[in-house]
CSV table of C-alpha atoms in Angstrom, one decimal:
chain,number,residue,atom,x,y,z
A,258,UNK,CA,-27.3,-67.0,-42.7
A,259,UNK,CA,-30.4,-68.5,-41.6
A,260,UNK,CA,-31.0,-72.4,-40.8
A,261,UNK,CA,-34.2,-74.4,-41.5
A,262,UNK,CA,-35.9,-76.0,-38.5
A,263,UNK,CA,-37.6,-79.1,-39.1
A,264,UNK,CA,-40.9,-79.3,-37.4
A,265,UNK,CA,-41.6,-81.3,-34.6
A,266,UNK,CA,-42.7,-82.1,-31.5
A,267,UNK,CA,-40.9,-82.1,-27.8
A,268,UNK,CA,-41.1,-81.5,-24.7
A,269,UNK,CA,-40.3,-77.7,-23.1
A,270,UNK,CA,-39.2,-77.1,-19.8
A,271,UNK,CA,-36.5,-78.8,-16.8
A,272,UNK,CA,-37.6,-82.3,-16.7
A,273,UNK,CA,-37.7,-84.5,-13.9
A,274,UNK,CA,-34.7,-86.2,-15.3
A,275,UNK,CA,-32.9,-82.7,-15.9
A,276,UNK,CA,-33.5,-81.9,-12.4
A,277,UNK,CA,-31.6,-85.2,-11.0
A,278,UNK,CA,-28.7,-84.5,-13.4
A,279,UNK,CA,-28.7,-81.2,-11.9
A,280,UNK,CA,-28.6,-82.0,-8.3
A,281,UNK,CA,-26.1,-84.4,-9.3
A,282,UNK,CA,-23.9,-82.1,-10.4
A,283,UNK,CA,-24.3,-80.2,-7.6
A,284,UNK,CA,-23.4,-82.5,-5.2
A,285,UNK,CA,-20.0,-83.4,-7.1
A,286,UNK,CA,-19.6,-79.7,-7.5
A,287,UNK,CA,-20.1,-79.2,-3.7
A,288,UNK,CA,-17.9,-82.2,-2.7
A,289,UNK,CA,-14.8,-80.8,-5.4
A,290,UNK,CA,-15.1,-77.1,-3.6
A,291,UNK,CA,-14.9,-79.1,0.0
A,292,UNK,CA,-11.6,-80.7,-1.3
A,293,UNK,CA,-10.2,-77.6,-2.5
A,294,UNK,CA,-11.2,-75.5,0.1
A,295,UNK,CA,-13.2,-73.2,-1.8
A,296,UNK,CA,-15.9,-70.9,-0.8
A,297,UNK,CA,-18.8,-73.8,-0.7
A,298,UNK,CA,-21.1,-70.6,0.0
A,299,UNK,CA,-20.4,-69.1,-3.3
A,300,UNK,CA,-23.1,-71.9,-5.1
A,301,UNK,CA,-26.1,-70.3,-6.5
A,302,UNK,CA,-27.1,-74.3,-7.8
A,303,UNK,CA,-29.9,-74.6,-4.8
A,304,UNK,CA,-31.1,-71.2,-5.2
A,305,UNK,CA,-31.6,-72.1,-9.0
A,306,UNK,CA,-33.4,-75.2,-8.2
A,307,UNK,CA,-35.8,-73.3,-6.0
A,308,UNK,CA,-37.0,-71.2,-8.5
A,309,UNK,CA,-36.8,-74.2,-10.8
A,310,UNK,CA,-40.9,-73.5,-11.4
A,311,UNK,CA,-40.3,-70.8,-13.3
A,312,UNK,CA,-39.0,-73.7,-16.1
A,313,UNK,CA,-41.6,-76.0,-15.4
A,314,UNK,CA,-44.6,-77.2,-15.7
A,315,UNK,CA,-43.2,-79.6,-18.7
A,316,UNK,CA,-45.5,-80.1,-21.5
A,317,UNK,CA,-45.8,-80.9,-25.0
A,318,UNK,CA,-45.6,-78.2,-28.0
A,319,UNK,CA,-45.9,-78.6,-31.2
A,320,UNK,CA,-43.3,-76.4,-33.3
A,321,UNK,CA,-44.2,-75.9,-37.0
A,322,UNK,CA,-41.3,-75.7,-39.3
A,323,UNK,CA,-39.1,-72.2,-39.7
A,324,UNK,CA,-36.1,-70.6,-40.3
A,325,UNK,CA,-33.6,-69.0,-37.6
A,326,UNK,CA,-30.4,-67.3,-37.7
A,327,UNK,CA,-27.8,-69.3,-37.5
A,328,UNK,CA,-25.3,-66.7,-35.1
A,329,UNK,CA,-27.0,-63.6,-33.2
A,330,UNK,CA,-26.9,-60.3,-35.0
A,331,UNK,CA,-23.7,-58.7,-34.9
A,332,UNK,CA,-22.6,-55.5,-34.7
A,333,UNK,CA,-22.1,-54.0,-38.3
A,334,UNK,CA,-25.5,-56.4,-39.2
A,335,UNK,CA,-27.6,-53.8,-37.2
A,336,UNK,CA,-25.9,-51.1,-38.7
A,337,UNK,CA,-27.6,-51.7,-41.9
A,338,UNK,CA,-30.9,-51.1,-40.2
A,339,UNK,CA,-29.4,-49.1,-37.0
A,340,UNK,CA,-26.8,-46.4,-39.3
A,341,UNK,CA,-25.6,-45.1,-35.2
A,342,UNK,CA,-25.5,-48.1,-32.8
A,343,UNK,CA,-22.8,-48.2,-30.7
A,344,UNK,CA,-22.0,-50.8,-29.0
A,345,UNK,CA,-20.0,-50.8,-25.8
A,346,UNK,CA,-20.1,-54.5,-25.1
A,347,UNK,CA,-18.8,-55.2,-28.2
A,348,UNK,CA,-15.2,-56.4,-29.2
A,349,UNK,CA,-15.5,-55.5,-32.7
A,350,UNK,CA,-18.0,-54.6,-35.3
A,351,UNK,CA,-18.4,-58.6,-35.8
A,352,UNK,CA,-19.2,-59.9,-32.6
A,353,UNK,CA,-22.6,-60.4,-31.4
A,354,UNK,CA,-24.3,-56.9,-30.6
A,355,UNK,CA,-25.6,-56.3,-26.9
A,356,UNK,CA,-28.5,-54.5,-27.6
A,357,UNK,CA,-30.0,-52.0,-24.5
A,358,UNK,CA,-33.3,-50.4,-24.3
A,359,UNK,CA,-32.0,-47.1,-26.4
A,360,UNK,CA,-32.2,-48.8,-29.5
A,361,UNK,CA,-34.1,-52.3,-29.1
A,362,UNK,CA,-37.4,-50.7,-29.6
A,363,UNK,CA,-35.9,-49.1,-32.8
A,364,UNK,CA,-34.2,-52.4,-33.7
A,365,UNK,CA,-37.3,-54.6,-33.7
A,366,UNK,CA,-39.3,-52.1,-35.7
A,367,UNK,CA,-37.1,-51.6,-38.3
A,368,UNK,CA,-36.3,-55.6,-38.6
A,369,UNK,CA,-37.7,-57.4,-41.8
A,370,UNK,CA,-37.8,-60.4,-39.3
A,371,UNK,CA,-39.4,-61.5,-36.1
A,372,UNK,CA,-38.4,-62.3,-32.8
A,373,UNK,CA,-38.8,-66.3,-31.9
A,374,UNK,CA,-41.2,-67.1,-29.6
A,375,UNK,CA,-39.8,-69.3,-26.2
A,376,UNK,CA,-40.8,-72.3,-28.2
A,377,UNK,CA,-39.3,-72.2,-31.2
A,378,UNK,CA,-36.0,-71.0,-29.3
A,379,UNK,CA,-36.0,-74.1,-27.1
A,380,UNK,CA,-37.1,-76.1,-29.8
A,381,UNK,CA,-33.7,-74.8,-31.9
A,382,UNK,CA,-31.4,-75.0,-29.5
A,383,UNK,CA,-32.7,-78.5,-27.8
A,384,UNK,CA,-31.8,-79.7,-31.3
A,385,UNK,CA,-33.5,-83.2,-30.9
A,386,UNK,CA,-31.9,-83.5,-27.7
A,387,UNK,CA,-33.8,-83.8,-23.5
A,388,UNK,CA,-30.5,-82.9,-21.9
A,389,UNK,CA,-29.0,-79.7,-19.9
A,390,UNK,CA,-27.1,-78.6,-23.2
A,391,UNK,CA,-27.2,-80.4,-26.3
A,392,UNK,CA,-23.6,-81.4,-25.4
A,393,UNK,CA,-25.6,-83.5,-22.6
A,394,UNK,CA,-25.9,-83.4,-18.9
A,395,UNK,CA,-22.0,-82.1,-17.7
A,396,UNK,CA,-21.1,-78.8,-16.6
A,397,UNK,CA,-18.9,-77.3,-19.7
A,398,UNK,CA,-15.0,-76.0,-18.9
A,399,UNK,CA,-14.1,-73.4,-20.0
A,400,UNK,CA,-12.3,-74.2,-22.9
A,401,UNK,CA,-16.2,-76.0,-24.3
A,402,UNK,CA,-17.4,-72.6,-23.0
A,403,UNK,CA,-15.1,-70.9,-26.2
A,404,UNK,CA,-15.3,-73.6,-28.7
A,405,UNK,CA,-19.1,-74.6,-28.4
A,406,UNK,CA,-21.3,-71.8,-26.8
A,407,UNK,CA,-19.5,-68.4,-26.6
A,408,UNK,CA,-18.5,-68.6,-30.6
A,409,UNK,CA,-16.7,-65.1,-30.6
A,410,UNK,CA,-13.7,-66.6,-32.7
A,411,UNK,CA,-14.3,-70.2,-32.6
A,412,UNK,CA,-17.4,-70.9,-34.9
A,413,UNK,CA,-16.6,-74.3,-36.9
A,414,UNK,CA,-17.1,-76.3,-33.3
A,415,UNK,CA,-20.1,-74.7,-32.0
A,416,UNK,CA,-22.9,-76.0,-34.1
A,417,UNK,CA,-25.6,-78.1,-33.1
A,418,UNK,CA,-27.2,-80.4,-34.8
A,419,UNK,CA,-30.0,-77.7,-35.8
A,420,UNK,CA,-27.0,-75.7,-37.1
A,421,UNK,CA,-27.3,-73.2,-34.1
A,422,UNK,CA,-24.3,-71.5,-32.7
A,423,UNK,CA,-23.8,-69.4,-29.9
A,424,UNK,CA,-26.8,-70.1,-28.1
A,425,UNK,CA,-25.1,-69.2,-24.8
A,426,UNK,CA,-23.0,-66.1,-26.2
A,427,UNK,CA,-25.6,-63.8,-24.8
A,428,UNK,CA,-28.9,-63.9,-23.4
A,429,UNK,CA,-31.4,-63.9,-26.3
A,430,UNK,CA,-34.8,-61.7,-26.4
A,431,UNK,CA,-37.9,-63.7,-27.6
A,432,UNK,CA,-41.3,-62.7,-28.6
A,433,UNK,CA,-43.1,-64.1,-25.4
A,434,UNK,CA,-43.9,-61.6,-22.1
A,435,UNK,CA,-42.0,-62.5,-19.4
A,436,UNK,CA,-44.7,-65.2,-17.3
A,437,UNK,CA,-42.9,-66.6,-13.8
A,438,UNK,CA,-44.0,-70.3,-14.8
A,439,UNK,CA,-45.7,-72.2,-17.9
A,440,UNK,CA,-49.1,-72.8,-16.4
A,441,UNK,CA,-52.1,-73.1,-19.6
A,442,UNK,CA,-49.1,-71.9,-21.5
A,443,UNK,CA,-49.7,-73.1,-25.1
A,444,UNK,CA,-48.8,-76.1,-26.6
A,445,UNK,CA,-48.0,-74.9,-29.7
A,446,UNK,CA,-45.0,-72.6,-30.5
A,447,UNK,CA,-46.7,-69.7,-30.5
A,448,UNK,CA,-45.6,-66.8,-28.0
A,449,UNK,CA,-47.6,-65.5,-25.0
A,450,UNK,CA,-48.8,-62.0,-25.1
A,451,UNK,CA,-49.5,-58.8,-23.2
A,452,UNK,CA,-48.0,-56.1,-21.3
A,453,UNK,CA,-44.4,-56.1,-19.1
A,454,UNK,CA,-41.3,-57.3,-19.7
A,455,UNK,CA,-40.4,-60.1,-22.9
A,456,UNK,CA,-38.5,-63.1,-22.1
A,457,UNK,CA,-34.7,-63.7,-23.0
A,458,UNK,CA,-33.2,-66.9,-23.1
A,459,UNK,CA,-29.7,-68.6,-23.1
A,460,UNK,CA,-26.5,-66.4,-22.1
A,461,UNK,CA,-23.8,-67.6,-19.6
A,462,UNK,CA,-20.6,-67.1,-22.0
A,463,UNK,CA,-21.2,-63.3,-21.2
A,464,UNK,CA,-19.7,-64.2,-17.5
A,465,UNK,CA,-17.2,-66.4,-18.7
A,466,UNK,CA,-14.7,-66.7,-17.3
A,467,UNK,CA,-17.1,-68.0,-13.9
A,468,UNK,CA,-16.4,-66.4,-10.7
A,469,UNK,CA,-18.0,-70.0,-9.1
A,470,UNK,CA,-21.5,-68.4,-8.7
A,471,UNK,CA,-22.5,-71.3,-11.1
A,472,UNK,CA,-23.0,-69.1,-14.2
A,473,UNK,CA,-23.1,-72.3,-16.3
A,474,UNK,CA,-26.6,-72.7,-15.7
A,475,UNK,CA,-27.9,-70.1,-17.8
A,476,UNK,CA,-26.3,-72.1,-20.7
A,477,UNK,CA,-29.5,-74.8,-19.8
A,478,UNK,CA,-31.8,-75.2,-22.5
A,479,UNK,CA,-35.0,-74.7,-20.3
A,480,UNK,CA,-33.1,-72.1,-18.7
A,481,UNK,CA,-35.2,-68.7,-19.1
A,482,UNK,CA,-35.4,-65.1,-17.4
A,483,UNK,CA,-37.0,-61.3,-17.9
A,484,UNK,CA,-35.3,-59.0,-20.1
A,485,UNK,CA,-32.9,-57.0,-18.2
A,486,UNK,CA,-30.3,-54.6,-19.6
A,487,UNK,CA,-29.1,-55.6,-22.8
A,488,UNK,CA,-30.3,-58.6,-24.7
A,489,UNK,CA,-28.8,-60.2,-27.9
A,490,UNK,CA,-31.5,-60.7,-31.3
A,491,UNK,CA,-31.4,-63.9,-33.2
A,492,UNK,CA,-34.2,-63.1,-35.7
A,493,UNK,CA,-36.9,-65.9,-37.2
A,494,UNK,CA,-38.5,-66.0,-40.6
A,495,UNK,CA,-42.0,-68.5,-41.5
A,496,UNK,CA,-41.8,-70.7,-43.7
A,497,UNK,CA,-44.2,-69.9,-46.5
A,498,UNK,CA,-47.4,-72.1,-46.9
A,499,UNK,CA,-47.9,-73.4,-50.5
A,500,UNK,CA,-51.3,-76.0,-51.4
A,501,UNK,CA,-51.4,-76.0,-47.8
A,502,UNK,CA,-48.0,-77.4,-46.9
A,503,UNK,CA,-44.9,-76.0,-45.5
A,504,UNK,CA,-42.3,-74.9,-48.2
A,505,UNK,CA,-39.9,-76.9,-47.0
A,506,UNK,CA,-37.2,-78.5,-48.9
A,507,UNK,CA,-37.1,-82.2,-49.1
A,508,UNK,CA,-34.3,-83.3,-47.1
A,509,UNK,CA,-32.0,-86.8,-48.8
A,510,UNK,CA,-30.6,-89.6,-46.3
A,511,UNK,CA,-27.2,-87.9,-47.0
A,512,UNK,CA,-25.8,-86.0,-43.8
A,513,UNK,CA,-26.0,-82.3,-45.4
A,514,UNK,CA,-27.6,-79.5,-43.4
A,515,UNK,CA,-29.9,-77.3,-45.5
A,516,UNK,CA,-29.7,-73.3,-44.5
A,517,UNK,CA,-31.0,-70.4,-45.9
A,518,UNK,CA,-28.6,-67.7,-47.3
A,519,UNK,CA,-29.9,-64.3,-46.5
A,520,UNK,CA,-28.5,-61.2,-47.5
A,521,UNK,CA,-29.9,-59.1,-44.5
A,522,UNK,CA,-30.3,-56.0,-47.1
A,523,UNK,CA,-33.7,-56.8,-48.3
A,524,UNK,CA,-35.0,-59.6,-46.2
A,525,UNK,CA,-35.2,-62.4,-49.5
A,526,UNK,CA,-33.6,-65.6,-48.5
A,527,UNK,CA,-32.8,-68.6,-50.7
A,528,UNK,CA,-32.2,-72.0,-49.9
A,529,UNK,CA,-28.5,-72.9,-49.9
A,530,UNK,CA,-26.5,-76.5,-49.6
A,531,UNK,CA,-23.9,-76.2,-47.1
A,532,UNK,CA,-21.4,-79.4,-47.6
């Protein structure tokens, strides 16, 4: 099932104001481990931070409309292009697939879709929001970690307001080559090119539950990293041009999320009403 993205504008990467929430954080985390006696050693939040340029400069990107898979691929969806993959992360057949470099290439090729750019994954999984999450600025439990981001079992809760779920079950693989920072990056949504290693984004629930290395972090919106291992697909469709406008479906002041229905045999999606 795919979900239509409204265009729009915003604004990518770990603000200022995302930077003080996380240093907050920190320092309550730090002063919680001191009461408990924990390991205060085993905090990765200040080694994050100094690599916090890879997330930054901000800037302002225009995203046109699209549409984007509501879950990642699963398991027995890649098996319709994929007749063979195995999958050894995998619970069952419909739980997001982990996909390694022995069949990605094959994967991609064989996919009637494309991969989103950095962008248009923020963009999604921002939803309209300039926080951490789009949950806000808090470091989930573990029991948000199941209902909202990991979405294995427990899918009704874990929307957001794009109609996104799962954006932290596994790290995602975008279109963009991996680039250490967003320097004369574009400021439209479309992906940077070239040679090396692509991007992934989101992940986090893969770890869960934390050991107290601070794995929450990759659940960050801005968060973002080269591929390495196995990587999750959440596949993107354009929206078709027609007179010279988007094909988008006009959207009433009632509360109803519009989605696209897509069989993921032929490629052809229709526009659906969910209640």
């Amino acid at each position: 099932m795919f979900r239509e993205v409204p265009g729009g504008t915003f604004r990518m990467g770990l603000s200022d104001e995302e930077l003080s929430a996380l240093r907050a954080l920190g320092e309550a985390d730090g002063a919680l481990r001191a009461l408990g006696e924990a390991d205060a050693s085993d905090n990765s939040l200040e080694y994050f931070l100094a690599g916090a340029a890879r997330m930054r400069p901000v800037r302002e990107v225009r995203v046109e409309p699209f549409l984007i898979a509501r879950h990642p691929l699963t398991v027995a969806q890649i098996r319709h292009w994929l007749p063979e993959y195995e999958d050894e992360y995998a619970e069952s057949d419909g739980t997001v697939a982990r996909v390694t470099d022995d069949d990605l290439d094959a994967l991609i090729e064989a996919l009637p879709f494309r991969l989103p750019s950095e962008a248009e994954w923020e963009y999604a999984a921002r939803a309209g929001t300039a926080t951490l999450t789009f949950r806000g600025n808090e470091i989930p439990d573990e029991d948000e970690i199941l209902d909202v981001f990991a979405d294995e079992k427990r899918v009704a809760a874990s929307e957001n307001a794009f109609g996104l779920a799962a954006t932290g079950c596994a790290n995602e693989l975008c279109a963009d080559v991996w680039t250490p920072h967003y320097e004369n990056a574009p400021s439209d949504a479309r992906p940077r090119t070239g040679d090396g290693l692509r991007v992934v984004r989101g992940g986090g629930a893969d770890v869960s539950p934390w050991q107290g290395c601070d794995e929450w972090l990759l659940l960050l919106a801005a968060f973002r990293s080269a591929y390495d291992m196995f990587t999750a697909i959440r596949p993107v469709a354009s929206l078709p041009v027609v007179g010279g406008r988007w094909a988008t479906r006009r959207r009433r002041p009632v509360v109803r999320r519009r989605s696209a229905d897509c069989s993921f045999r032929d490629g052809s999606c229709r526009a659906v009403r969910n209640a």
